[in-house]
Short mmCIF file of C-alpha atoms in Angstrom, two decimals:
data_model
loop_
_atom_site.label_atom_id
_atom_site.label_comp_id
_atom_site.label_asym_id
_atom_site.label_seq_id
_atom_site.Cartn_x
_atom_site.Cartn_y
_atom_site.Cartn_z
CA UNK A 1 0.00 0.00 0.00
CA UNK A 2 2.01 3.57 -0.77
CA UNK A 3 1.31 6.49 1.44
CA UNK A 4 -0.43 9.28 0.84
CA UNK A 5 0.10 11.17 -2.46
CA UNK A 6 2.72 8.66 -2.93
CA UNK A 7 2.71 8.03 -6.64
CA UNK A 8 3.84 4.72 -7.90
CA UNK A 9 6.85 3.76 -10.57
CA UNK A 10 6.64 4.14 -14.24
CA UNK A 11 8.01 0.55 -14.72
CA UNK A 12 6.00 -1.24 -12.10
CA UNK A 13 4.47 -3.54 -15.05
CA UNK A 14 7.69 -4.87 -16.51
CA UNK A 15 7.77 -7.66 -13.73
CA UNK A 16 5.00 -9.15 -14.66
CA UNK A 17 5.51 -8.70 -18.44
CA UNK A 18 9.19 -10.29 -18.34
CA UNK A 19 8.24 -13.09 -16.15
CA UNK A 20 7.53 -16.42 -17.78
CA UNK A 21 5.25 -17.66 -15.37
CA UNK A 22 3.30 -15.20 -15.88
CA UNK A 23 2.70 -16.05 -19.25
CA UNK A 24 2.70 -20.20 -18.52
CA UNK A 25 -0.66 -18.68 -15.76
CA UNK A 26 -2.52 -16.97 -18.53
CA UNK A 27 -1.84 -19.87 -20.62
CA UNK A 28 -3.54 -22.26 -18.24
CA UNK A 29 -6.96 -20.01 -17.68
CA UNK A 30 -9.91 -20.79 -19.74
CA UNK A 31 -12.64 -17.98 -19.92
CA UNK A 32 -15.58 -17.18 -22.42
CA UNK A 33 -14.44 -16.60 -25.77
CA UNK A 34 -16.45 -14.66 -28.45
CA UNK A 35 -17.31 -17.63 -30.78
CA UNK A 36 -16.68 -18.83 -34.06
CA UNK A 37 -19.32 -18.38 -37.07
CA UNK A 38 -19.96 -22.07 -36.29
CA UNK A 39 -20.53 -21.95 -33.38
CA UNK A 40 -22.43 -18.58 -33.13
CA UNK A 41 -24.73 -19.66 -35.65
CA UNK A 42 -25.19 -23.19 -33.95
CA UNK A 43 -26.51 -21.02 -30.66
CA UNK A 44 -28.42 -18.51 -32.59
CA UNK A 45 -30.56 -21.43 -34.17
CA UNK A 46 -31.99 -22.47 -30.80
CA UNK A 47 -33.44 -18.91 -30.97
CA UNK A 48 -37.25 -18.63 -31.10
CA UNK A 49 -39.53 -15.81 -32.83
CA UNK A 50 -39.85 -13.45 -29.65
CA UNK A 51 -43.71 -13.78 -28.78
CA UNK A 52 -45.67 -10.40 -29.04
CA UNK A 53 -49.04 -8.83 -28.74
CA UNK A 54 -51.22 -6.80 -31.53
CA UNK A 55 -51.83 -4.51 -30.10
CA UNK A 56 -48.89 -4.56 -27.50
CA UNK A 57 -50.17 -6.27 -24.05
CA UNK A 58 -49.38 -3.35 -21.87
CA UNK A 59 -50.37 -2.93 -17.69
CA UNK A 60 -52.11 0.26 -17.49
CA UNK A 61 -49.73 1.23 -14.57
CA UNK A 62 -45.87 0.22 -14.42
CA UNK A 63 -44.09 0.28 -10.72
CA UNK A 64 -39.88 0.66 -11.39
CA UNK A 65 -37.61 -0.01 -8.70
CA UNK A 66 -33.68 0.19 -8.51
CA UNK A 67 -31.05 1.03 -5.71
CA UNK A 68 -27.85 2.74 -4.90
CA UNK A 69 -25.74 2.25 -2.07
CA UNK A 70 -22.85 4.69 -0.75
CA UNK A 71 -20.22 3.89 1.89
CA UNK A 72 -18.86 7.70 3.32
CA UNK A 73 -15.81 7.92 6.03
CA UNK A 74 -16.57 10.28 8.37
CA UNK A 75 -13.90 12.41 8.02
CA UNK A 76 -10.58 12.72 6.19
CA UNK A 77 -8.16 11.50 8.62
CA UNK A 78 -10.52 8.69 9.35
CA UNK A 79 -11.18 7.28 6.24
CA UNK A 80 -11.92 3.57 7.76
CA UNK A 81 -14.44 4.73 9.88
CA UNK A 82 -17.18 4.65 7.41
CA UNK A 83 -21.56 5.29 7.62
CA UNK A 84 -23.36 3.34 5.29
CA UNK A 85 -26.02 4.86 3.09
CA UNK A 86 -28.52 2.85 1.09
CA UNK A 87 -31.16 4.44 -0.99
CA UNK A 88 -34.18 2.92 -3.49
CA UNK A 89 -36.42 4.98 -5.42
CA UNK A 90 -39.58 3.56 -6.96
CA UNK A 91 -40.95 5.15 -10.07
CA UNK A 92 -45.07 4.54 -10.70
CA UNK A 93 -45.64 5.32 -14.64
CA UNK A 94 -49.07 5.53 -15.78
CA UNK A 95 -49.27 4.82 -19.34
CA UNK A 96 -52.12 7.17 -20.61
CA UNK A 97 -49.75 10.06 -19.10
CA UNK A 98 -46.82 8.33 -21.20
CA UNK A 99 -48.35 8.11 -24.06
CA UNK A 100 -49.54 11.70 -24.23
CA UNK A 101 -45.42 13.17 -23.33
CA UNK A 102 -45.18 13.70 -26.98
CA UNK A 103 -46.79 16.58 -28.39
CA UNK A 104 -48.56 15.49 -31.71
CA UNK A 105 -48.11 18.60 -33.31
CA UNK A 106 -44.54 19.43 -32.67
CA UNK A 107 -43.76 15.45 -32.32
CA UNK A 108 -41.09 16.79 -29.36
CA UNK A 109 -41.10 15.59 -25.70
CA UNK A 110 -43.29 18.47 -23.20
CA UNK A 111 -41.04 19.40 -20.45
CA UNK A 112 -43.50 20.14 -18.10
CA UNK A 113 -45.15 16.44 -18.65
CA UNK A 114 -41.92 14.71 -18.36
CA UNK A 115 -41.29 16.98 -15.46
CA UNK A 116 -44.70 15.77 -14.03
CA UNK A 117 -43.50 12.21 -14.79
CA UNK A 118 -40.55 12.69 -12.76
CA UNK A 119 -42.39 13.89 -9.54
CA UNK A 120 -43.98 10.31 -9.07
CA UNK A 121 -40.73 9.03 -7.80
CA UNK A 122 -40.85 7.92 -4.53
CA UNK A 123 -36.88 7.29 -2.86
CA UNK A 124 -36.89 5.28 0.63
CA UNK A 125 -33.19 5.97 2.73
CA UNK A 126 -31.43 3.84 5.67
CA UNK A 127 -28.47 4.96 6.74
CA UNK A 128 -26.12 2.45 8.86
CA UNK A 129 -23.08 2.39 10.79
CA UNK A 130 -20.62 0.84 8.99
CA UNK A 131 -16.42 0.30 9.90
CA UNK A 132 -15.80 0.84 13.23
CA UNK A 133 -18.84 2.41 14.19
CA UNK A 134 -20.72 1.18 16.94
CA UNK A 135 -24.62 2.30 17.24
CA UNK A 136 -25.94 2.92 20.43
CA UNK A 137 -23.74 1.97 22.43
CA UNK A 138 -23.33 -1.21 21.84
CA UNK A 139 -20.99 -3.73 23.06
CA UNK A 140 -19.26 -4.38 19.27
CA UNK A 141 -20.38 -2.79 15.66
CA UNK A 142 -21.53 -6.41 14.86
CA UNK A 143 -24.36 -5.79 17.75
CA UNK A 144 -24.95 -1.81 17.03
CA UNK A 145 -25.20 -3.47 13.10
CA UNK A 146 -28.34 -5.21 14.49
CA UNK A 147 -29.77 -2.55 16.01
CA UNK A 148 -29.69 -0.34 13.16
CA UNK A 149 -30.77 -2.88 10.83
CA UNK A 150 -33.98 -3.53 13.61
CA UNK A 151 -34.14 0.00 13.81
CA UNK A 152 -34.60 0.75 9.97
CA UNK A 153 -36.43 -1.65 9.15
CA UNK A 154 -39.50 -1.29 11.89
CA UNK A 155 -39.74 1.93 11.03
CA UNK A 156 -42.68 3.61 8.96
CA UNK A 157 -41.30 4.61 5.25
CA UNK A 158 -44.50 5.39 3.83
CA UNK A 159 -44.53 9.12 2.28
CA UNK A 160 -47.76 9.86 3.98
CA UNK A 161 -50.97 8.72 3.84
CA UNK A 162 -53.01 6.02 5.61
CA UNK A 163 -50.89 3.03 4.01
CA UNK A 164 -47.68 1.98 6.28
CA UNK A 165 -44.43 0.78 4.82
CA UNK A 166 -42.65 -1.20 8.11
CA UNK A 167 -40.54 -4.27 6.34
CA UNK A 168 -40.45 -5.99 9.45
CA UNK A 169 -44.14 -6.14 8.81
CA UNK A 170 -43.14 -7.91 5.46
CA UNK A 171 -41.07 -9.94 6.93
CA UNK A 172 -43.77 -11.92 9.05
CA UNK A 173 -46.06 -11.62 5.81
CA UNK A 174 -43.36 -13.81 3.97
CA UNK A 175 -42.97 -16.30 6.93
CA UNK A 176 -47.00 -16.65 7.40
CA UNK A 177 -46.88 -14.84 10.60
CA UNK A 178 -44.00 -16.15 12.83
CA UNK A 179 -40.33 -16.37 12.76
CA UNK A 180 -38.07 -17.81 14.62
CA UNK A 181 -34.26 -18.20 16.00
CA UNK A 182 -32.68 -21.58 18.02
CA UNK A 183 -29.99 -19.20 19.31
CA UNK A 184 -28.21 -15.73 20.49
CA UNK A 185 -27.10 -13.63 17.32
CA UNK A 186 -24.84 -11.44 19.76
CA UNK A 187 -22.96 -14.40 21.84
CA UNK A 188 -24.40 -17.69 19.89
CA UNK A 189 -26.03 -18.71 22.84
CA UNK A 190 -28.23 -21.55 22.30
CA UNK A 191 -32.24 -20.63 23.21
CA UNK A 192 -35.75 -20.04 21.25
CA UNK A 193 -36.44 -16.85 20.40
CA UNK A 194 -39.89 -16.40 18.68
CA UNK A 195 -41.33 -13.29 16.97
CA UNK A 196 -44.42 -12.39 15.47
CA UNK A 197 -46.29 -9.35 15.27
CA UNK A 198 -46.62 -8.09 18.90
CA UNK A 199 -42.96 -9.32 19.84
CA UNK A 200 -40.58 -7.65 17.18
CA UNK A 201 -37.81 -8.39 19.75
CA UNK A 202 -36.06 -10.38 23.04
CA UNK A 203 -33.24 -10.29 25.50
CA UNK A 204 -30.88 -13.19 25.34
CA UNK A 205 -30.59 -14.23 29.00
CA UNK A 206 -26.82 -15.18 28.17
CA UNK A 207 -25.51 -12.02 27.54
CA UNK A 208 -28.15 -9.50 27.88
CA UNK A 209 -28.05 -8.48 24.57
CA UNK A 210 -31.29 -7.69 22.56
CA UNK A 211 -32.74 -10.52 19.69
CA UNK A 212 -34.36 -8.76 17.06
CA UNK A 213 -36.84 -10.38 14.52
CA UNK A 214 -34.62 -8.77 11.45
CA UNK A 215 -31.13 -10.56 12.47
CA UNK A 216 -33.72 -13.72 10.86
CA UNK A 217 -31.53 -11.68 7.51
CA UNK A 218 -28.32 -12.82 9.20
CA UNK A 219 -27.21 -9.34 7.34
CA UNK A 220 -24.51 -8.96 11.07
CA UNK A 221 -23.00 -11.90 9.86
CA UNK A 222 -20.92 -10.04 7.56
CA UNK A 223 -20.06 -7.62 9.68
CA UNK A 224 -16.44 -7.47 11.10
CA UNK A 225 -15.32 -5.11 14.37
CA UNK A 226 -12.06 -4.23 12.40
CA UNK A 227 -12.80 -4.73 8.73
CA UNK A 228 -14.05 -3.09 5.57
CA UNK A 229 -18.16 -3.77 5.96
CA UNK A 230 -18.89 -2.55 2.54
CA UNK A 231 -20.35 -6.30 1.47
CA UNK A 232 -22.73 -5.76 4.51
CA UNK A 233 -24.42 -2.86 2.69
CA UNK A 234 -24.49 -4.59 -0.27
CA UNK A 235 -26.19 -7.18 1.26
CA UNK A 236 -29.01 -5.07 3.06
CA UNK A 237 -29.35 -3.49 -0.34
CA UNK A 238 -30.00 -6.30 -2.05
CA UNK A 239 -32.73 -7.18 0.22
CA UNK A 240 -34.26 -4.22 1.35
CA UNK A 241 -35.45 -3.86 -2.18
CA UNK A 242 -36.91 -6.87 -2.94
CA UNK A 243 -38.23 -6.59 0.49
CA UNK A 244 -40.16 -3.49 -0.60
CA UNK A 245 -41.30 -4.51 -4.11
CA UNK A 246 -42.86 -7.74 -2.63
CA UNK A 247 -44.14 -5.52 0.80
CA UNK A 248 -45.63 -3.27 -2.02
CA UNK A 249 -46.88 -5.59 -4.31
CA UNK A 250 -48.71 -7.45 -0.83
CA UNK A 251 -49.98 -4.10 -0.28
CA UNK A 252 -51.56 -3.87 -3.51
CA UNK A 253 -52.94 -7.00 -3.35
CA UNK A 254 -54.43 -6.64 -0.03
CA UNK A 255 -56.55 -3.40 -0.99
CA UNK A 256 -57.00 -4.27 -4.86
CA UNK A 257 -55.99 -7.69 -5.93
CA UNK A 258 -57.81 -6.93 -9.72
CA UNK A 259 -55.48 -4.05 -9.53
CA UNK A 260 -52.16 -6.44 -9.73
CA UNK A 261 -53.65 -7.69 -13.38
CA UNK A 262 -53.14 -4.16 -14.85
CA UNK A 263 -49.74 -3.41 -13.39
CA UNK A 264 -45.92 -4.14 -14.08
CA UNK A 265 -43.30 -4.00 -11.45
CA UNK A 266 -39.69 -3.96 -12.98
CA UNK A 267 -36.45 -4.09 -11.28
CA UNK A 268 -33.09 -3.58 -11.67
CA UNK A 269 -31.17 -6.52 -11.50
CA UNK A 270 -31.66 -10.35 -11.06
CA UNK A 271 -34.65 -11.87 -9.77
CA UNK A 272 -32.57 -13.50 -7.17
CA UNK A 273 -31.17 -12.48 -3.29
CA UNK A 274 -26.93 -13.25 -2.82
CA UNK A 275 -25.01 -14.21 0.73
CA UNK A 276 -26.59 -14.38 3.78
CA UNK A 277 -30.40 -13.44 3.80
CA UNK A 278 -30.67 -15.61 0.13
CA UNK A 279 -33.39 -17.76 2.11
CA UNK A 280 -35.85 -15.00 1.87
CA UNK A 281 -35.88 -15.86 -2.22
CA UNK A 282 -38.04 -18.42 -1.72
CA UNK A 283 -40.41 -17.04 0.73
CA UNK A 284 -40.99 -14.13 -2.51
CA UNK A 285 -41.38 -16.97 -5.27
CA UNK A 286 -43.87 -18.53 -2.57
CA UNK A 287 -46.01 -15.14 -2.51
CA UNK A 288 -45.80 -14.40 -5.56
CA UNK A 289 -47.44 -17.82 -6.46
CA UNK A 290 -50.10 -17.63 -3.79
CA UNK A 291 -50.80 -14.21 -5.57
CA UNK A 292 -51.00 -15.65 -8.81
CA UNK A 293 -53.21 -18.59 -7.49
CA UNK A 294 -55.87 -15.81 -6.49
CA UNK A 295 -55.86 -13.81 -9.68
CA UNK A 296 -56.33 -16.67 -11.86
CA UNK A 297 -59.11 -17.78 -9.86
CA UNK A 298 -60.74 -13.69 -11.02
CA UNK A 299 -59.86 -15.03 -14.46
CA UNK A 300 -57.22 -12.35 -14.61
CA UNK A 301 -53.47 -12.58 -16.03
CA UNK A 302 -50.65 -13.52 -13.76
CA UNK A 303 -48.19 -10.55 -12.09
CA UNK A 304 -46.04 -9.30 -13.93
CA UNK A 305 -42.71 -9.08 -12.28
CA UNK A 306 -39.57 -8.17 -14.41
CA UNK A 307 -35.83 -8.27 -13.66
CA UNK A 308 -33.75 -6.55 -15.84
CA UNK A 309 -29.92 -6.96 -16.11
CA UNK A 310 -27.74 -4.55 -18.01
CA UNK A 311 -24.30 -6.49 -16.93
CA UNK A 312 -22.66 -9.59 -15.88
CA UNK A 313 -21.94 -12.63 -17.56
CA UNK A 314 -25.17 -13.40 -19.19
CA UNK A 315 -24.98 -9.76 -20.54
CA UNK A 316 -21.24 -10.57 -21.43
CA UNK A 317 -22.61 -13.65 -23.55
CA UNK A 318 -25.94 -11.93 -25.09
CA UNK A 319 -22.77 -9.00 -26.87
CA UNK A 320 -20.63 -11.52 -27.71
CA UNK A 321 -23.69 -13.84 -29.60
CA UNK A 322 -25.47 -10.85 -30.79
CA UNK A 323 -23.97 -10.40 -34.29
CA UNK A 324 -25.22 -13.77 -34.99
CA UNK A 325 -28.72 -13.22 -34.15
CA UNK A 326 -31.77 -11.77 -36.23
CA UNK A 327 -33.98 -9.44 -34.79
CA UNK A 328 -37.00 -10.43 -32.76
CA UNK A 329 -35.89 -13.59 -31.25
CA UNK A 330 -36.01 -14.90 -27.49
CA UNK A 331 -34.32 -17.60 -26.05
CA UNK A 332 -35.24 -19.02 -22.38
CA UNK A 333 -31.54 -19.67 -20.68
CA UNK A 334 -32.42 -23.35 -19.44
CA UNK A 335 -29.17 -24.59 -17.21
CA UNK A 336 -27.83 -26.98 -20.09
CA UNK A 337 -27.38 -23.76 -22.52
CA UNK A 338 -25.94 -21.61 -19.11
CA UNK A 339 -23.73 -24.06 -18.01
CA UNK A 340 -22.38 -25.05 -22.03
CA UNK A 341 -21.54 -21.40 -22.93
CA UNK A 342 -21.91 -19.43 -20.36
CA UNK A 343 -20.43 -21.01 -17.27
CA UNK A 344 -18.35 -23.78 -18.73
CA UNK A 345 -19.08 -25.38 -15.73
CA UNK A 346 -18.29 -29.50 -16.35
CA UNK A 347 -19.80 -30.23 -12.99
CA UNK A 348 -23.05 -27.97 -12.82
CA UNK A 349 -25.71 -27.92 -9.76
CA UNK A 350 -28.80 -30.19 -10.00
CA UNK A 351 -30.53 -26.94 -10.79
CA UNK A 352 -28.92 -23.36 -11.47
CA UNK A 353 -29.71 -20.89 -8.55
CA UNK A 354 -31.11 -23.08 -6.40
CA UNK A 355 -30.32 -20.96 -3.16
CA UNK A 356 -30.82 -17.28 -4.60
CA UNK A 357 -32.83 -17.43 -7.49
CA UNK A 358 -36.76 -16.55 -7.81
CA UNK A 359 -36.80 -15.91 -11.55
CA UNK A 360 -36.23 -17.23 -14.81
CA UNK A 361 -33.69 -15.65 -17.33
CA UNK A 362 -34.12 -15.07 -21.03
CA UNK A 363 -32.27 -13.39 -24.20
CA UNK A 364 -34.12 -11.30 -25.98
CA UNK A 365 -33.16 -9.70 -28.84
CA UNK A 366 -36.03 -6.89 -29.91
CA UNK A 367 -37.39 -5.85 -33.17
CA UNK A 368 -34.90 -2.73 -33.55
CA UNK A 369 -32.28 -4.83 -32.83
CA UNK A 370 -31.36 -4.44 -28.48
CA UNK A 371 -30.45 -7.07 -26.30
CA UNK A 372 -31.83 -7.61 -23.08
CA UNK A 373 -31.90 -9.90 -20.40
CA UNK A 374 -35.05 -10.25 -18.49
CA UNK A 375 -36.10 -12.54 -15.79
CA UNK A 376 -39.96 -13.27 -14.52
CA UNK A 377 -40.62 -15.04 -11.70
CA UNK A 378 -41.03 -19.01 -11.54
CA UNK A 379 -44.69 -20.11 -11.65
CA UNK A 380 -44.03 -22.18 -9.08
CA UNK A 381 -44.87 -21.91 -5.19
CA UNK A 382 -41.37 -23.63 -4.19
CA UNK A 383 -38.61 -25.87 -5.68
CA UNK A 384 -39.11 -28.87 -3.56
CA UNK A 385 -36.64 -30.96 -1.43
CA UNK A 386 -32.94 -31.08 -2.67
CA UNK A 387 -33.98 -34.47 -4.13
CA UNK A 388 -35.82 -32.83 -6.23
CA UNK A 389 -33.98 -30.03 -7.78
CA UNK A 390 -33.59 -31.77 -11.27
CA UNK A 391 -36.91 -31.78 -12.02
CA UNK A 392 -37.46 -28.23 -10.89
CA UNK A 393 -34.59 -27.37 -13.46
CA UNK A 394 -36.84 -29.22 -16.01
CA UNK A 395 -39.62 -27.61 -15.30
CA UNK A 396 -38.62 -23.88 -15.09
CA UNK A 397 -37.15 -24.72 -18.52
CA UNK A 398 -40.81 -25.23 -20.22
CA UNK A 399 -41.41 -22.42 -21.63
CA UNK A 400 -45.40 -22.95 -21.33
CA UNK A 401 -45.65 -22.87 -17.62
CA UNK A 402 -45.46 -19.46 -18.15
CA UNK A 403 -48.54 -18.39 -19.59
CA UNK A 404 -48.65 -14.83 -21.11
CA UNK A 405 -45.91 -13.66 -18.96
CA UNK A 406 -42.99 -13.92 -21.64
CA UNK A 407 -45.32 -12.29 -24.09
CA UNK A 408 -46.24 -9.23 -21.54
CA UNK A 409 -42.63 -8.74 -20.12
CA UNK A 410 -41.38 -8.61 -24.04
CA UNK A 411 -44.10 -5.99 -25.12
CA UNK A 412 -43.12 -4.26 -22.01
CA UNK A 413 -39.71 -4.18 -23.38
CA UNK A 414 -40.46 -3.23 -26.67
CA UNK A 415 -42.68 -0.44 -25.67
CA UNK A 416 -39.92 1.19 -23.30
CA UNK A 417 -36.69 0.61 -25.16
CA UNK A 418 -34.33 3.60 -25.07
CA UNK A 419 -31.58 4.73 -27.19
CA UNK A 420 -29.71 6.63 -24.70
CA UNK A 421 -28.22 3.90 -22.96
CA UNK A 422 -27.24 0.41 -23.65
CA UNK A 423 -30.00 -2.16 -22.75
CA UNK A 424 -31.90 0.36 -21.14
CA UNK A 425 -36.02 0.98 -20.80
CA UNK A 426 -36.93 3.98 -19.56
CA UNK A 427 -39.10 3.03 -16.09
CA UNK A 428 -35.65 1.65 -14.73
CA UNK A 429 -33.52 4.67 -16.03
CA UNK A 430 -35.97 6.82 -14.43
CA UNK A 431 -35.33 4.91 -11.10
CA UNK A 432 -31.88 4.91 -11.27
CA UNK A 433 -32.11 8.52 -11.85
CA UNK A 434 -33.58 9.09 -8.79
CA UNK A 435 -32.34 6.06 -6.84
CA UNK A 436 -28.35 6.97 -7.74
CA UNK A 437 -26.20 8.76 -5.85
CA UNK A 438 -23.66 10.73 -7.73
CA UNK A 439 -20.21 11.37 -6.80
CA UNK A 440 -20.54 14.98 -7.15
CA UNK A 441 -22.67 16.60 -5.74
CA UNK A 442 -24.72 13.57 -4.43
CA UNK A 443 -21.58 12.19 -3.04
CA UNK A 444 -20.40 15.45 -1.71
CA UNK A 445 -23.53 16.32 0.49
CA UNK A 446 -23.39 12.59 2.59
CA UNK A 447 -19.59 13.43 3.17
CA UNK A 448 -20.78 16.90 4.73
CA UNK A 449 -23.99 14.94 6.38
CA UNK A 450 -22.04 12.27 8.00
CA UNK A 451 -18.75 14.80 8.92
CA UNK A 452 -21.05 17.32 10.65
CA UNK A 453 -23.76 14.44 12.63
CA UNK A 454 -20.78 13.36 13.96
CA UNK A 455 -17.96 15.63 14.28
CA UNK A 456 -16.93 15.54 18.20
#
């Protein structure tokens, strides 16, 4: 590590570039490769004609959700002492509105209607302590971790209104009312600690410590008293927002369930939850099922539920194939065709994702010629015992157990492809717009924020 303003050498690189082992390494490392015409045009012929509507099937309303996170020392000579910020914004379109943006006479975008467009987002902020911080007092910033997590999570993030937004109140939705723990998060003292809806919390008799119903996330376990806890906020980020779209969606349901039939909800990112609170995946596919079971029994379409993924390796693949593919072709990514030329994985899982993933990926390649990758949830209500994770694979992989779904979430795509970024649709670059948090001055402001909330 150099000092401060230190400035490394010019000639740093020639060790590695004169060293023969270096060379004998990179020799022995496989990786994906952009393929040949045969075997580019061998993948682009399991390509299907994409599936589409006429007219487009469109929701009436379309929900957009995407998240930013920001880790902020809190002051220059302390730059390992860092608060955590975490913000999602949810954008509700309404399509009559976005249909009438354009002005038919002029044929130009109205400022004042996109402008009007832009005031329906809706941002939720946490902020947490992160590197050697500890909140509230507590004993270690593993346990003051917990109590912000508790902390943000039970609280109210609704913008007004007579609706409440508490995702600890999600939580319990997910586990059908109950949740518990066999043992101490703080000291890993063996006990039962049950929660539902009038007990949010305990007190471990072991060490006194407080048992909240959110450390069911295990989102402390990543936490370290000395270390960078940057992955931590990744995690909570992760699944604070699919915590909110599925709290929301419930919501919804709840009041309106008819409603669900004429909306979208789109995301940014996989339909899937990484590291430590991944369990909660399934409790979402097993909601949105139950959901699903209820709206076909109104004789209305399934939710629609999209994840959208502008990079990574499938995104990687989709670039490197998409010279050999025609327009207006779809391909669901079954787990023979991921691990073959994606993962080059000669020993694959029973069933890709089995642990993280809610939703099913596709390549879809649209009429104007943009690749996307999409996911929509698994019309399933779980994925059975581990015994049984072949035959999920198999069945996620037929294409008709998913109804109109692949047709809706490709007219959706169609209708909201944008030119100003790569793979882009304009409800999720609206959300990141108001979801991101720029360097400058974005950026800028939290480093003043968290410098002056806690300057001595």
């Amino acid at each position: 590590m150099p000092y401060d303003r230190q400035t490394a050498g010019k000639g740093g690189h020639s060790d590695f570039v004169r060293n023969p082992d270096v060379q004998a390494f990179l020799a022995e490392c496989d990786y994906m490769r952009a393929p040949s015409d045969d075997e580019g045009n061998a993948m682009a012929a399991t390509f299907s004609k994409a599936p589409g509507g006429s007219p487009l099937q469109l929701p009436d309303y379309v929900v957009a959700s995407d998240a930013s996170k920001s880790d902020t020392p809190i002051n220059d000579k302390q730059p390992s002492t860092q608060i955590g910020f975490i913000k999602v914004s949810h954008v509700l379109i309404e399509m009559a509105k976005y249909a009438d943006l354009i002005d038919p006479k002029t044929r130009f975008v109205d400022p004042f209607k996109a402008a009007d467009l832009h005031r329906n987002a809706s941002p939720v902020t946490y902020t947490l302590p992160g590197s050697n911080i500890r909140f509230q007092n507590a004993k270690t910033v593993k346990d003051g971790f917990r109590r912000a997590v508790f902390k943000q999570l039970s609280s109210d993030k609704a913008s007004g209104g007579a609706s409440r937004l508490i995702l600890t109140d999600t939580l319990l939705t997910l586990n059908d009312g109950a949740i518990n723990l066999d043992k101490c998060s703080s000291c890993g003292e063996t006990s039962d600690f049950s929660f539902d809806s009038g007990t949010l919390m305990h007190v471990c008799t072991a060490c006194n410590e407080p048992v909240f119903l959110t450390d069911w996330l295990r989102l402390h376990e990543d936490i370290s008293d000395f270390g960078n806890n940057t992955s931590a906020m990744t995690r909570m980020m992760n699944a604070v927002e699919h915590l909110l779209i599925a709290g929301l969606i419930h919501q919804v349901f709840k009041a309106n369930p008819r409603a669900l039939s004429k909306m979208a909800f789109v995301m940014d990112g996989p339909l899937a939850i990484f590291g430590q609170p991944a369990k909660l995946h399934s409790r979402i596919m097993s909601l949105f099922q139950a959901i699903n079971l209820r709206l076909r029994e109104l004789r209305l379409e399934p939710l629609l539920v999209v994840g959208l993924q502008k990079t990574g390796e499938v995104m990687d693949h989709a670039n490197l194939l998409n010279k050999f593919l025609p327009n207006g072709v779809i391909r669901l990514l079954d787990d023979d065709y991921r691990n073959k030329y994606i993962k080059g994985n000669d020993s694959p899982a029973s069933n890709f994702g089995n642990e993280t993933y809610y939703g099913q990926d596709f390549l879809f390649k649209t009429e104007r010629g943009r690749i996307f990758n999409f996911a929509v949830p698994y019309p399933f209500a779980s994925k059975g015992r581990a015994a049984e994770q072949k035959a999920f694979a198999t069945a996620k992989a037929d294409i008709g157990n998913y109804g109109s779904l692949i047709e809706r979430a490709c007219d959706l795509v169609r209708h909201f492809e944008l030119d100003l970024y790569e793979s882009a649709i304009v409800p999720v670059a609206l959300a990141h717009r108001h979801a991101s948090i720029s360097i400058v001055p974005g950026g800028k402001v939290l480093d003043i924020i968290t410098k002056t909330g806690l300057a001595p």
